[in-house]
Amino acid sequence: MSTENIQSSGSTCLDARSTNKYASIDKLRHSCIAEAEQAVNDGLIQDVTSVLDAAKPVGEKRRLCAIRFAAEVCERLEAVICRAQQSDDGGTGAKRSCEVNSLSVEPAQKKAKTVGGMAPATSSSFQGSEQTDLKLHSHLIQWISFQSSSEDPSTPASHEPEIQSGISALVGFVGQVLAEMAADNVCYSSMRKLSTFQKAESIATDNDSYQQFEVALTMDTGSCTDIVPDHKDAVMMVAVKQFAQEQHRADRYLAYCTCKLFTTQPNRRFAWGLTACGMTVRACLFAHDKVLSSEAMDVSTSDGRRVFVELLTNWTMCESWRLGYDPTIQYDADLKHWEIDVYDSETQLTHSYICEDICCNAYSTFGRHTRCFVAREKPADPASAADHNFPKVLIKDTWAHPISPGSNVVRDEVAYLREIRDELAKDNTLNGTYPRLEAGGVVKIMCSDGVADDTTQLILEDIAEDTRAKVLNRIHRRIVMSPVGEPIHNLKSIDELIVTVGDVMAAHTAIAKRCGLLHRDLSDNNIMFHRDANGGVKGMLVDFDNACRIADMENAEQPDCVGTLPFMSIGNLEMSGVKRTVLDDWESLIYILCWLGTVGISQADQDSAKAVRDLPIKNWHKNSPTNIANSKRQFMHDEGFFVKHILQHILNAQGFEELRKLLFILRATLFGNKHVSSSAQGCLTLPPPWAIDMGIAQPKVPTPSDTQFLDRNVDPAITDSFARRAEIAGVLANELLEVTQKFRNEALERINKGNTH
């Protein structure tokens, strides 16, 4: 098995954006382009001298071999260039001789079964004749001697294909020389051979083509095949532009292409990439929040070529985890499945699992890169490896940032799930409503100092300290849970949705009360369900990445802002100083149900749904946090406004009337509760005392004598409605839970009688 053998596992791959039922492929592509632009604008750190050190082999023998081999490759490369220059009897330098020799070489992009854009060598000796060297490496000579006729990036003429062919030639040259040198060397068994590939139709122009990639580095297997390589086969992507002034465009395009590596390669921890703008090459390391770009390597100079050759040699000889691969996830080519190791921090044992499906892929350049695998434990008997009757579990792999912004509070999803499991295990009514932890902990990587926790700092351990300080230190965690849930768009009816929501909020309440944990990220992706043997649904609250201990939040100077934008509470969106409580999650639930009721749950619902762009709720989907908060304040403050602009747009399909009723009562209970004073109702901040002089009346603030109000004992100085409700959050949450349980039981009764909506 190999961590670098990137092949399709035959699984159904559903990434976070492909499961977005409301977006077309074009919209998803534009979203990726926008993210690439943001990654370069906000996350690029340029001219990091030490970034190339992160590619060096860790083992001493490998590193010494790499140094010696790179020196030999450089010597041979300069000899080839020297012969090319000497062969030009016209005295016009290397460029003319290369142009003449290139006429007899088939263009690289037209050769489907070549290595690095050149015909594979037929002899183990790379010394060859002068004529063979010149014909074989004319693309290389032409690139390093490249002089553009114009320095204007808007010129219609494009030499990008020549640059691509030059890169392919240099990579092929380095690969063949290293293969020859390593044939009888102890390092050979651990050395890969890099080559390039590009799709025949992917011919670069001055216009960015985001539907195709240009060049990629991959491993050369030495065999001819009709299979066209794709992103899943690439070691890294290469972005090519004609001019040095186009560096920003190259960086942006590289970020766009690199996103595809994280999507298609489930064993990808981080990624390398290359940009080539004219004769200037830069290496980029894509961490989870920043892109570290090296200083320029000018291949027209011997020093620039030397540094680039050393980099290619290091990539050829370094350990797989230094290339960005995860050695704890390996592909078994014989059995055609991925095998995943999970370290359990509680027992300090490692368990192995066989992946049966990839149900969630990373689909972003930056962030947590969460992946989810449906798997079963690997049997001790290899003969039983193909037996699919073992119980299925869900493996979640994520790069979490454990420190809450603005505080020193450490978040640990594994610890939270262990606490939830131990506390709620004996409550049979809650079985299956939360993920049961089977195993989990920080991923362990074998490195130079032995076994180490896999973190961003481990990836960047050779980077200068001042640069490392600019990058968030994420921790790579892997968690095994059961049962395996399904997304809510697979539900068959509104009644099943109402049952699911009732189960989820019952679990949410128990976890808050008995475990002291607040979820803080309710979204349509984090509410799931599974079915029992009779086909009945059970809702399940998942993803405790952003959870936090309630006691820690109460002690925080400033509540942090976490969650999924369309569903975040108003206070969360505005980063207000009001403490976060269970009511923030209940508020998120209302927004989730408003969204599902408006745009539909299943594909059948969506066929009759209005386009999101025509609905008032559109402002929740793509907007700034401030604008989303303002929109929600407007819709939620007044009952009539809520009915007119939200409930009237709920679908008229079967069962949605029950959802409309549920939403009406939930909103009234949270924002218009008759059991609280008027100062604790609504979503608008009360005017300050001086507003009275302007004729603006203030709602009455209750006193202890006003026994009819739930907030009668709240400090009268607290006049903000959100702050007053936060003081009685537990009481209001109980009322909200009663509402959802009533609707759940009624929906379940209809399902059991066959009268489901």
Coordinates of C-alpha atoms in Angstrom, one line a residue, residues 14 35 41 45 62 122 236 239 255 306 321 343 421 490 494 501 506 518 531 639 644:
L14 CA -19.9 14.1 -1.6
E35 CA -12.0 31.7 -2.6
N41 CA -5.1 38.5 -1.1
I45 CA 3.1 35.3 2.7
R62 CA 18.2 10.7 2.7
T122 CA 15.9 4.1 -24.1
M236 CA 1.2 19.3 -6.8
A239 CA 0.5 27.5 -12.7
A255 CA -4.8 28.3 -5.3
R306 CA 20.7 25.1 -8.9
W321 CA 4.6 13.2 4.9
Y343 CA -5.2 6.6 17.4
R421 CA -21.0 9.4 25.9
N490 CA -32.8 12.4 2.4
I494 CA -41.9 17.2 6.7
V501 CA -35.6 18.2 14.9
A506 CA -33.7 16.9 23.1
L518 CA -23.0 24.3 24.2
R531 CA -33.2 4.8 10.5
E639 CA -44.8 39.1 14.2
K644 CA -45.5 38.4 5.6

